[in-house]
Structures are given as C-alpha cells and as structure tokens.
Short mmCIF file of N, CA and C in Angstrom, two decimals:
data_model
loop_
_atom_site.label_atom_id
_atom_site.label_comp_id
_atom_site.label_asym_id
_atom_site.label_seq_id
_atom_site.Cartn_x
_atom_site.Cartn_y
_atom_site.Cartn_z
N UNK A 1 -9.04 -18.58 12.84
CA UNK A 1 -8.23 -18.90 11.68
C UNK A 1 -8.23 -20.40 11.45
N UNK A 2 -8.34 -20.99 10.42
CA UNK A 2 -8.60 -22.19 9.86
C UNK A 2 -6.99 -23.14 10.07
N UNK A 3 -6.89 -23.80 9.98
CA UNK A 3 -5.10 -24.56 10.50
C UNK A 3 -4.74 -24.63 8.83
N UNK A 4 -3.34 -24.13 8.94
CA UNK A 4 -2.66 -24.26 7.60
C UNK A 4 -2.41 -25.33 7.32
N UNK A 5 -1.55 -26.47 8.11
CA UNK A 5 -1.22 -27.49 8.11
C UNK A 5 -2.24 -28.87 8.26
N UNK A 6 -1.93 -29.56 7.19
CA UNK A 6 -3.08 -30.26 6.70
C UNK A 6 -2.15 -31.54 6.61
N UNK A 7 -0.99 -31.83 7.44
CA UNK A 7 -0.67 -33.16 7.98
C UNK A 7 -1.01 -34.23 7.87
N UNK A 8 -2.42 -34.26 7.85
CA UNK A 8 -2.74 -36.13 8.16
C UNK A 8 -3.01 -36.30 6.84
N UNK A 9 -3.46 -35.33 5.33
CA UNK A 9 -3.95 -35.99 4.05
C UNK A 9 -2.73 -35.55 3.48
N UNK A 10 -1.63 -34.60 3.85
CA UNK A 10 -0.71 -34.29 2.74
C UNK A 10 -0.53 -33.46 1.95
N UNK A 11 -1.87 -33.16 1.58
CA UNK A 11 -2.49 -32.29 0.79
C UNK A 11 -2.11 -30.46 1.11
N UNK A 12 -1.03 -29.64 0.49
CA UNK A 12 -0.88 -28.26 0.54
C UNK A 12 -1.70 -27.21 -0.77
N UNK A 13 -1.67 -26.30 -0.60
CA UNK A 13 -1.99 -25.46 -0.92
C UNK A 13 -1.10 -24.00 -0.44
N UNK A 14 -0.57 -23.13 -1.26
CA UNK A 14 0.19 -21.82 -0.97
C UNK A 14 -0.27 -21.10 -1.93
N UNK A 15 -0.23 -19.94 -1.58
CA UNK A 15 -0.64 -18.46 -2.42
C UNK A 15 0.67 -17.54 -2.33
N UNK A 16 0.94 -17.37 -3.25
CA UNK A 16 2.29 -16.36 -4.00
C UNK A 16 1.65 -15.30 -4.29
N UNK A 17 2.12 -14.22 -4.54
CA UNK A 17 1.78 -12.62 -5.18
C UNK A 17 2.99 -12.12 -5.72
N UNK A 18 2.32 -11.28 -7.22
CA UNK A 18 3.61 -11.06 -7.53
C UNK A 18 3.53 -9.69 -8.22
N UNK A 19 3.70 -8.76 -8.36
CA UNK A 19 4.18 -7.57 -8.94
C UNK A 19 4.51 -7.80 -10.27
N UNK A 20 3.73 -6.61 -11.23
CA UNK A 20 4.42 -6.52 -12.71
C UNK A 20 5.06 -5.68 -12.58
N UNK A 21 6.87 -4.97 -12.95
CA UNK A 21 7.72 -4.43 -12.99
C UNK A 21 8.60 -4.26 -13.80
N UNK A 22 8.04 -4.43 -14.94
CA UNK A 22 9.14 -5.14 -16.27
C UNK A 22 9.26 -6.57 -15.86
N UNK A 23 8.92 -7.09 -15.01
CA UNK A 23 9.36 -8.82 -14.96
C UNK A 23 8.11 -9.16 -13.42
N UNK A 24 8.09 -9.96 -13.25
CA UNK A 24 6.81 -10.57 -12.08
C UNK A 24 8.16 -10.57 -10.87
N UNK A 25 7.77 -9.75 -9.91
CA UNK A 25 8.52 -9.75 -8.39
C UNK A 25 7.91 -10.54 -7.54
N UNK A 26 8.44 -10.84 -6.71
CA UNK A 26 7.96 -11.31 -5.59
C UNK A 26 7.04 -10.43 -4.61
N UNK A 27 6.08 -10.39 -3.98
CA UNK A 27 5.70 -9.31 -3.41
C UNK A 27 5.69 -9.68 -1.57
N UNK A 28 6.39 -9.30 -0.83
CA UNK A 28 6.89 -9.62 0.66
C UNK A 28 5.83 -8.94 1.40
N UNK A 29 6.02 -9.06 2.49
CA UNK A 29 4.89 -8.58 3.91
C UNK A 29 5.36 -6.74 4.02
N UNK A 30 6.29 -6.83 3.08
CA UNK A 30 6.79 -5.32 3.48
C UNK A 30 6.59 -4.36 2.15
N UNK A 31 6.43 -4.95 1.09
CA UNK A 31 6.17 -4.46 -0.23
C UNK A 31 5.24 -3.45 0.16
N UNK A 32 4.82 -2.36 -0.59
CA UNK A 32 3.46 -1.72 -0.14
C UNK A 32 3.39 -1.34 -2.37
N UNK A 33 2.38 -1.74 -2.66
CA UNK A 33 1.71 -1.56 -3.27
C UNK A 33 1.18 0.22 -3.37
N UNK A 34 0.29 0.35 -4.87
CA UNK A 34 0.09 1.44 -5.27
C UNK A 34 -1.51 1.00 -6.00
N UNK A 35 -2.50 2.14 -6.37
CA UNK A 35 -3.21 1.81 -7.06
C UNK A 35 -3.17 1.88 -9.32
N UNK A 36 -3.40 0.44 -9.16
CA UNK A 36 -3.22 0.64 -10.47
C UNK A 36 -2.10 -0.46 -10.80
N UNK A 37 -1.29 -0.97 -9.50
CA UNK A 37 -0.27 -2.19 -9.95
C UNK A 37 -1.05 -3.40 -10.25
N UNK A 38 -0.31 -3.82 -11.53
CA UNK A 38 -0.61 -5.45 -11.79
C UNK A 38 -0.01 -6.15 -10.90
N UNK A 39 -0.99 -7.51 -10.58
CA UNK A 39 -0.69 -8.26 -9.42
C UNK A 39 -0.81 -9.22 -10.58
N UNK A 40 -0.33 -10.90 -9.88
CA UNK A 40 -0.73 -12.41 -9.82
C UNK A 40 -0.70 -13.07 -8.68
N UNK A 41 -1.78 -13.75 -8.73
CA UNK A 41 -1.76 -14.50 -7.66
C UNK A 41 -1.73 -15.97 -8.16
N UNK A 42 -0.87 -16.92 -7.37
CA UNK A 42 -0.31 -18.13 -7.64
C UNK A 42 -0.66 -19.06 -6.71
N UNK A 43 -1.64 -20.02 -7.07
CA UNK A 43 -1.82 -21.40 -5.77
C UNK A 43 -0.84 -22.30 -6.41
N UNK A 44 0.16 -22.47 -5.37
CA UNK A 44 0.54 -23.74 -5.81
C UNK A 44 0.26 -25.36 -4.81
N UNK A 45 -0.19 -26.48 -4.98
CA UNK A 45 -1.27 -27.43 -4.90
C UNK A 45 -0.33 -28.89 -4.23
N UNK A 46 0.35 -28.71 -3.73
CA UNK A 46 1.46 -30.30 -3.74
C UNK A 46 0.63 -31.16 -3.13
N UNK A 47 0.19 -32.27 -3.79
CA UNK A 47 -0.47 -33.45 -3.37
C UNK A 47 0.75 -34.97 -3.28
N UNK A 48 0.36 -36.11 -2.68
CA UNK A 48 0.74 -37.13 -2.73
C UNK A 48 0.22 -37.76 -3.63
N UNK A 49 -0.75 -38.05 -3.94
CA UNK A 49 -1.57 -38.96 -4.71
C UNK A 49 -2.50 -37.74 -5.77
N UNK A 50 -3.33 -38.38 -6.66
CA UNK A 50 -4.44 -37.79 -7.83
C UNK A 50 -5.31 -36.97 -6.68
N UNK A 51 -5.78 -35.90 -6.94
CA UNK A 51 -7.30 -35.69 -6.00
C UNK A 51 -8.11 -35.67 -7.37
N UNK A 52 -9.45 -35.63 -6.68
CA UNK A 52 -10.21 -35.85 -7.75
C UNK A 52 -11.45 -34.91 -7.46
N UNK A 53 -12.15 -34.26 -8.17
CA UNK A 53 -13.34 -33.47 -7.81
C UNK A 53 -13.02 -32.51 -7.12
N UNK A 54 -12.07 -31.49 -6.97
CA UNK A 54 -11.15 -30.51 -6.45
C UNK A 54 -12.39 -29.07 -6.61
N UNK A 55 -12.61 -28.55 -5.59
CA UNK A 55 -13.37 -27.71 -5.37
C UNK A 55 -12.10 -26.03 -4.52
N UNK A 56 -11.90 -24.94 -5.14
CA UNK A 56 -11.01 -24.16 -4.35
C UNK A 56 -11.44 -22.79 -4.54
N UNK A 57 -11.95 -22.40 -3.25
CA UNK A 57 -12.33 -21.38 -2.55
C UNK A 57 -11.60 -20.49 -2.23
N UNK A 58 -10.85 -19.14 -2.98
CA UNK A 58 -10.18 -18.45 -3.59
C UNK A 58 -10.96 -16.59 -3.18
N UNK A 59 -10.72 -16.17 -1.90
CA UNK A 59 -11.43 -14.90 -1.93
C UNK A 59 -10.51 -14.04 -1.69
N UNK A 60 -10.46 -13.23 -3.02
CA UNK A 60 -8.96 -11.91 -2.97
C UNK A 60 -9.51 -10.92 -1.84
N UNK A 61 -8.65 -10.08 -1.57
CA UNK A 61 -8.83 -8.77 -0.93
C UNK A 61 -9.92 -7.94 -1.44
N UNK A 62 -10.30 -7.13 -0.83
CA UNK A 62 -11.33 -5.88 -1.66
C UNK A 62 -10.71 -5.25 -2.65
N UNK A 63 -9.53 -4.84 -2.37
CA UNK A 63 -8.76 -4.11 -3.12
C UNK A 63 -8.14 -4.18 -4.75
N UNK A 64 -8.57 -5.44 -4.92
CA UNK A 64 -7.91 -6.16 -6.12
C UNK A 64 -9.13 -6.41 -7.09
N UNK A 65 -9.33 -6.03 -8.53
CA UNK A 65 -10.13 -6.51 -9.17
C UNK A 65 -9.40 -7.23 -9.78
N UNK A 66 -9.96 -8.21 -11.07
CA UNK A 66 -9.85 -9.39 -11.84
C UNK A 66 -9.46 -8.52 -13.24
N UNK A 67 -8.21 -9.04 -13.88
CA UNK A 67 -8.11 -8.18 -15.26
C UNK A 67 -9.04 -8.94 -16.01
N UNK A 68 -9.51 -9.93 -16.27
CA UNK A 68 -10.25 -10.85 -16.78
C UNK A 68 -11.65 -11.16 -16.14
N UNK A 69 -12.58 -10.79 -16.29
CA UNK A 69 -13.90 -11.26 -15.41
C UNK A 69 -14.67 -12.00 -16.14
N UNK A 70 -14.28 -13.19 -16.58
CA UNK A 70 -14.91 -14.00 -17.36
C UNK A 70 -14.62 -15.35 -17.20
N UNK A 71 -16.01 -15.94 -16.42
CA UNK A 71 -15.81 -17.78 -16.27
C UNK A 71 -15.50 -18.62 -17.55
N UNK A 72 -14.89 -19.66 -17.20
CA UNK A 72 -14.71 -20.31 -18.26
C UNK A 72 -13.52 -21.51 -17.80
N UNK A 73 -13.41 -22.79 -18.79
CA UNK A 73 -12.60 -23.39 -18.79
C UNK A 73 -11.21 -22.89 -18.86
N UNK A 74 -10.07 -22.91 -18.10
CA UNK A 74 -8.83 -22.62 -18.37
C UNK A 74 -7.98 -24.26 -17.98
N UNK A 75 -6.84 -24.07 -19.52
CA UNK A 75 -6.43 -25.09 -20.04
C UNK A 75 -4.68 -25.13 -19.11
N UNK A 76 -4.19 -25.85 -18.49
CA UNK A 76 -2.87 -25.97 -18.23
C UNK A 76 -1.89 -27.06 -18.61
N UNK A 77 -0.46 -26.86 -19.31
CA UNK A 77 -0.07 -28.62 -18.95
C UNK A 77 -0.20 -29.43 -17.98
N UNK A 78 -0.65 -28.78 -16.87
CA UNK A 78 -0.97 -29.76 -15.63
C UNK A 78 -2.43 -30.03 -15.24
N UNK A 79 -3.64 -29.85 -15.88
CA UNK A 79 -4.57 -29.96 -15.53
C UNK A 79 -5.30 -28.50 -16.03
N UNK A 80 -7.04 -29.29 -16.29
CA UNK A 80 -7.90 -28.53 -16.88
C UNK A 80 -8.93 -27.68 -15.60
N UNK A 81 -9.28 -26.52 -15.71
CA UNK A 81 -10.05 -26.43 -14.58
C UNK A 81 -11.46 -25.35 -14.93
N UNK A 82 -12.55 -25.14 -14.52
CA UNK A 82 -13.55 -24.32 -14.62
C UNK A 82 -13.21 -22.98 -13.76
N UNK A 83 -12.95 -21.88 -14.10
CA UNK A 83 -12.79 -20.53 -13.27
C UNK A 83 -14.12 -19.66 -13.11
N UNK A 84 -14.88 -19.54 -11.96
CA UNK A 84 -15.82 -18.30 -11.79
C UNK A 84 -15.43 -17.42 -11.15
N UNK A 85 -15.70 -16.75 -11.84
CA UNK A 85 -15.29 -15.22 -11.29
C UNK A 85 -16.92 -14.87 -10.12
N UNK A 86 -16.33 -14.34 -8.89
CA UNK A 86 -17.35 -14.18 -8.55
C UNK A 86 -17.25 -12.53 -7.86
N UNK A 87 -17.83 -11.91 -7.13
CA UNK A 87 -17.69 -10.69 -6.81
C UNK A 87 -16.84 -10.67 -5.77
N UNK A 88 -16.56 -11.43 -4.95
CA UNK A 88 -16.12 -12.01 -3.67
C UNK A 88 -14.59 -12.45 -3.89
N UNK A 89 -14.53 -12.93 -5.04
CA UNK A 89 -13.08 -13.83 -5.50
C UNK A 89 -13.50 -15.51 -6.38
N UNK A 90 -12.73 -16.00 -6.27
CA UNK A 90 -12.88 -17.08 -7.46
C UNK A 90 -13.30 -17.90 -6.62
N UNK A 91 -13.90 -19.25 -7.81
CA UNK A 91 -14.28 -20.42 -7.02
C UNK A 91 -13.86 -21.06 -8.52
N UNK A 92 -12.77 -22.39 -8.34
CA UNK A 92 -12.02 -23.01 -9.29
C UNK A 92 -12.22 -24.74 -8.97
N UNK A 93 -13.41 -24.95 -10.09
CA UNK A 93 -13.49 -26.70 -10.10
C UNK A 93 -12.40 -27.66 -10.88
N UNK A 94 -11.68 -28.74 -10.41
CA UNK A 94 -11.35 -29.35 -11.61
C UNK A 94 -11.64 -30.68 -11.11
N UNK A 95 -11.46 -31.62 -11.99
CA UNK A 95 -12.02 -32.88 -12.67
C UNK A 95 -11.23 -33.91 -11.48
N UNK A 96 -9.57 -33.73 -11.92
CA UNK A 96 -8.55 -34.26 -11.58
C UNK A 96 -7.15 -33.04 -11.09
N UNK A 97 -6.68 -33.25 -10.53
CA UNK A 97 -5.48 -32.71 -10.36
C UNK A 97 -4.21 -33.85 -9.74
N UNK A 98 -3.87 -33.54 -10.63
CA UNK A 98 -1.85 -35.23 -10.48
C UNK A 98 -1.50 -34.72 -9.08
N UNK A 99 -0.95 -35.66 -9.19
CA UNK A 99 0.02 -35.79 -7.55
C UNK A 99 1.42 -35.37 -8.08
N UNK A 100 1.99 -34.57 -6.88
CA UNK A 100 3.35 -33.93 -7.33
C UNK A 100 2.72 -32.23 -6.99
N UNK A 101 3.52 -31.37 -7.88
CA UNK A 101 3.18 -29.84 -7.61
C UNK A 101 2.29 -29.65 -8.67
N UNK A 102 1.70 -28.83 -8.70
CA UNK A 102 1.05 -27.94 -10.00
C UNK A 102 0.52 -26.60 -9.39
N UNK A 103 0.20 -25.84 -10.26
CA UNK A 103 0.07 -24.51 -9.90
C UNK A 103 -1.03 -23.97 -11.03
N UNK A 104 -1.67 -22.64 -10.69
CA UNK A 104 -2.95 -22.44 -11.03
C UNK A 104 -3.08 -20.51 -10.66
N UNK A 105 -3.04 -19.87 -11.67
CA UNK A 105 -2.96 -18.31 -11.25
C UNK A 105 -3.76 -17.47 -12.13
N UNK A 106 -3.90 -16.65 -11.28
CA UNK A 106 -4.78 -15.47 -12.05
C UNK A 106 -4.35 -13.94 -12.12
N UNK A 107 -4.42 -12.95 -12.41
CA UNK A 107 -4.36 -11.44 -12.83
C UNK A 107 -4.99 -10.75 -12.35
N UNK A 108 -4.56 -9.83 -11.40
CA UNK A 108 -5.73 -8.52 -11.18
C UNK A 108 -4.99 -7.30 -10.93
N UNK A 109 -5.99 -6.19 -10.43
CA UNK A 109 -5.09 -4.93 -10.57
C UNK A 109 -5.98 -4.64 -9.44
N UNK A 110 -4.80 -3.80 -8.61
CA UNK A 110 -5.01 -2.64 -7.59
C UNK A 110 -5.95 -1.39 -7.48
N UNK A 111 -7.24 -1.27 -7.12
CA UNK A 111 -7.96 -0.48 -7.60
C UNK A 111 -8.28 0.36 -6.01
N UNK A 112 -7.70 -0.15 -5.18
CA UNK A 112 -7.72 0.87 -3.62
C UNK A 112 -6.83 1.12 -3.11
N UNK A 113 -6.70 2.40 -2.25
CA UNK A 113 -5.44 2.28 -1.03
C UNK A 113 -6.29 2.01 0.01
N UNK A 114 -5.31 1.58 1.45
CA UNK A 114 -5.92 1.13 2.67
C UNK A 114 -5.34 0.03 2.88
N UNK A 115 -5.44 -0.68 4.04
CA UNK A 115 -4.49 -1.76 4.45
C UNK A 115 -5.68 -3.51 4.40
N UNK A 116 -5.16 -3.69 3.59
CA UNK A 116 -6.66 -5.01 3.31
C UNK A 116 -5.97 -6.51 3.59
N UNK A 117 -6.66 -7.28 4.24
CA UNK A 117 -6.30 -8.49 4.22
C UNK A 117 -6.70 -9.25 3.32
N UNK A 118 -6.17 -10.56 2.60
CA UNK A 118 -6.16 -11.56 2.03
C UNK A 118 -6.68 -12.94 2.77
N UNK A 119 -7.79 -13.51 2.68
CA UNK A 119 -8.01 -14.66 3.98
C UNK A 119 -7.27 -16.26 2.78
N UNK A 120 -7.39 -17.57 3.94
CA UNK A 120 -7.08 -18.13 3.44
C UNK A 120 -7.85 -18.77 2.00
N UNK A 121 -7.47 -19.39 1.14
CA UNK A 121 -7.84 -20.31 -0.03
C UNK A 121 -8.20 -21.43 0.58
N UNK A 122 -9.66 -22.45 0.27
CA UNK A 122 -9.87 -23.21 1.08
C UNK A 122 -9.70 -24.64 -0.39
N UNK A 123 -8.82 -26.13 -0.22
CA UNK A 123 -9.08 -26.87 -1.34
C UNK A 123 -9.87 -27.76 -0.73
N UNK A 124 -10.86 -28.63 -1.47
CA UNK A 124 -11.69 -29.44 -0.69
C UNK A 124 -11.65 -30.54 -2.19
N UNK A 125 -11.67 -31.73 -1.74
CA UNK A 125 -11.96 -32.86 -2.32
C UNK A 125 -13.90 -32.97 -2.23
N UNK A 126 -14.29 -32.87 -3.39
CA UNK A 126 -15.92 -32.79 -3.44
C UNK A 126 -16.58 -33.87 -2.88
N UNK A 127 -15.98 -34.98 -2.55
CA UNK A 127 -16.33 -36.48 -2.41
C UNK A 127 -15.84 -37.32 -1.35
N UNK A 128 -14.60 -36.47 -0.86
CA UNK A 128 -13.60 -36.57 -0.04
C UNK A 128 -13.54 -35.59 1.42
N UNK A 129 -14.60 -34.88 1.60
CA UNK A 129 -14.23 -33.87 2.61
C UNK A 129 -12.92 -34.15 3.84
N UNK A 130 -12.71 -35.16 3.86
CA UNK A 130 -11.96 -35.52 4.92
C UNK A 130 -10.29 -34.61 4.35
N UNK A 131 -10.40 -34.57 2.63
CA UNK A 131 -9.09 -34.23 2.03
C UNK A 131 -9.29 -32.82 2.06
N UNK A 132 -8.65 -31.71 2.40
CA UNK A 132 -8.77 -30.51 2.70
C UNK A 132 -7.68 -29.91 3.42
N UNK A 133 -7.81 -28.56 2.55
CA UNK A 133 -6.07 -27.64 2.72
C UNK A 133 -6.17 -26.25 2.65
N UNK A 134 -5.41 -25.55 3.70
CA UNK A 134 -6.15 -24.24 3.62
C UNK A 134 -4.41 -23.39 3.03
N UNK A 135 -4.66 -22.25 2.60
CA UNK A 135 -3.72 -21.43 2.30
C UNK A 135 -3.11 -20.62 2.91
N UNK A 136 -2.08 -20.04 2.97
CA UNK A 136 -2.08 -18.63 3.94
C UNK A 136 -2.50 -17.55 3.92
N UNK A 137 -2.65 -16.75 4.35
CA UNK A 137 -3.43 -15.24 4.80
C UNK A 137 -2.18 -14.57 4.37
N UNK A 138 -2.54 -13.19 4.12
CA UNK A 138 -1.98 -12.23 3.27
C UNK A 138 -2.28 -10.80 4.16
N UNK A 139 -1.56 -9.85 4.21
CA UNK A 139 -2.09 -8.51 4.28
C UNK A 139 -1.33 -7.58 3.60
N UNK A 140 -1.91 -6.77 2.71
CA UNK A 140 -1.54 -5.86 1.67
C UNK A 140 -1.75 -4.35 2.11
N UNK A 141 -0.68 -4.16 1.92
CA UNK A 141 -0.36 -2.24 2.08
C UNK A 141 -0.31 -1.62 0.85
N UNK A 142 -1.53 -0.64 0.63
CA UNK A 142 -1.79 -0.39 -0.39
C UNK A 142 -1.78 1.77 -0.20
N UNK A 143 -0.89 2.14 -0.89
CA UNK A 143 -0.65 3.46 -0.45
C UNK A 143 -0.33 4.43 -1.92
N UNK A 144 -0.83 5.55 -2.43
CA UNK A 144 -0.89 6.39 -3.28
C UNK A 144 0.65 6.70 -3.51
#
C-alpha cells in the first residue's frame, strides 16, 4: 500500500462517495450498495501553495461504470482540467491547481454485485515528482 500521508510537501488528496437518494448521501464502510445505484466520486486536493502540471491517477472499482464516457475539457470555478476516461478509471491533467481546497468529481453507476475494492488515487506534480499524494482505498459491498 502506497503511504497516505504526504507530510513533507503538504500536498492531500481524499476520495468521498456518495449515493443518489433524492439528495447525494454520504456512502460509509458499512453502506452496501445495489446494482444500478448512482454514485459520485469526489477528490478533494488541499494544497499549500499553486501545483502546477497536476497529473491524477484515478482507478474506480470494476464495479462502477462512468455515466459519461467522454474525454474532454471540464470547466470548474476552481480550475480547468482534461478528463480521460479510460477502461481502468480516469486519468485527470490540469495546467494549474490554487492552493487552499478544491475539489474535482465524477458520476457513475453500479453495474455489479460482489465485494470490490477501490485502490488509492495517485496526484503527481509532472515536473515536480518529489510533490505527490496518494488517496484512500475504498471497499464497496455491492449486493442485489
């Protein structure tokens, strides 16, 4: 397992999940899922300073497809970023990302039962390797 804590640059990274229910839930270690629920998944990014050339390595569970499977620029008040969709899970470039929080999410839906893990999100400074932040791990209970 890769170290969560990324201490010496500052630099975090977290992954949220959330349930559509009439409103976005929180989804806990104890939630168990169904096939066919809308999910989101949420990085949120707290830096000290600008990073720059932000490279983030984003691989969902098996279980989860993309409601959207289409690369492309996506626009935020906090920053612009390139999204590929890949078969594996995303890979998300941006330019710049501010110092402070910002956050960055996507949509998918439940398309298995079975008990699947989530590995970590990896952020890497393209220019910077030394700047680098890993996410937490996930495991999803997914039951008919």
């Amino acid at each position: 397992n890769p170290p969560v804590d990324s201490a010496s640059t500052g630099v975090k990274i977290v992954r949220t999940l959330y349930r559509y229910n009439n409103d976005w839930e929180a989804i806990s270690p104890s939630t168990v899922l169904a096939p066919g629920d809308k999910i989101r998944a949420t990085l949120t990014i707290t830096s000290p300073r600008m990073l720059q050339y932000v490279y983030i390595d984003e691989k969902r569970a098996a279980a989860c497809e993309p409601t959207d499977a289409t690369s492309g620029y996506e626009y935020t008040k906090q920053f612009t970023y390139f999204k590929s969709v890949r078969d594996i899970g995303f890979r998300f470039f941006a330019e710049k990302i501010p110092s402070g929080v910002s956050q960055l999410s996507y949509e998918m839906v439940v398309a298995k039962t079975g008990s699947f893990n989530w590995g970590p999100a990896v952020l890497e400074c393209m220019y910077r390797p030394e700047i680098k932040a890993y996410s937490n791990s996930l495991s999803l209970e997914i039951k008919e």
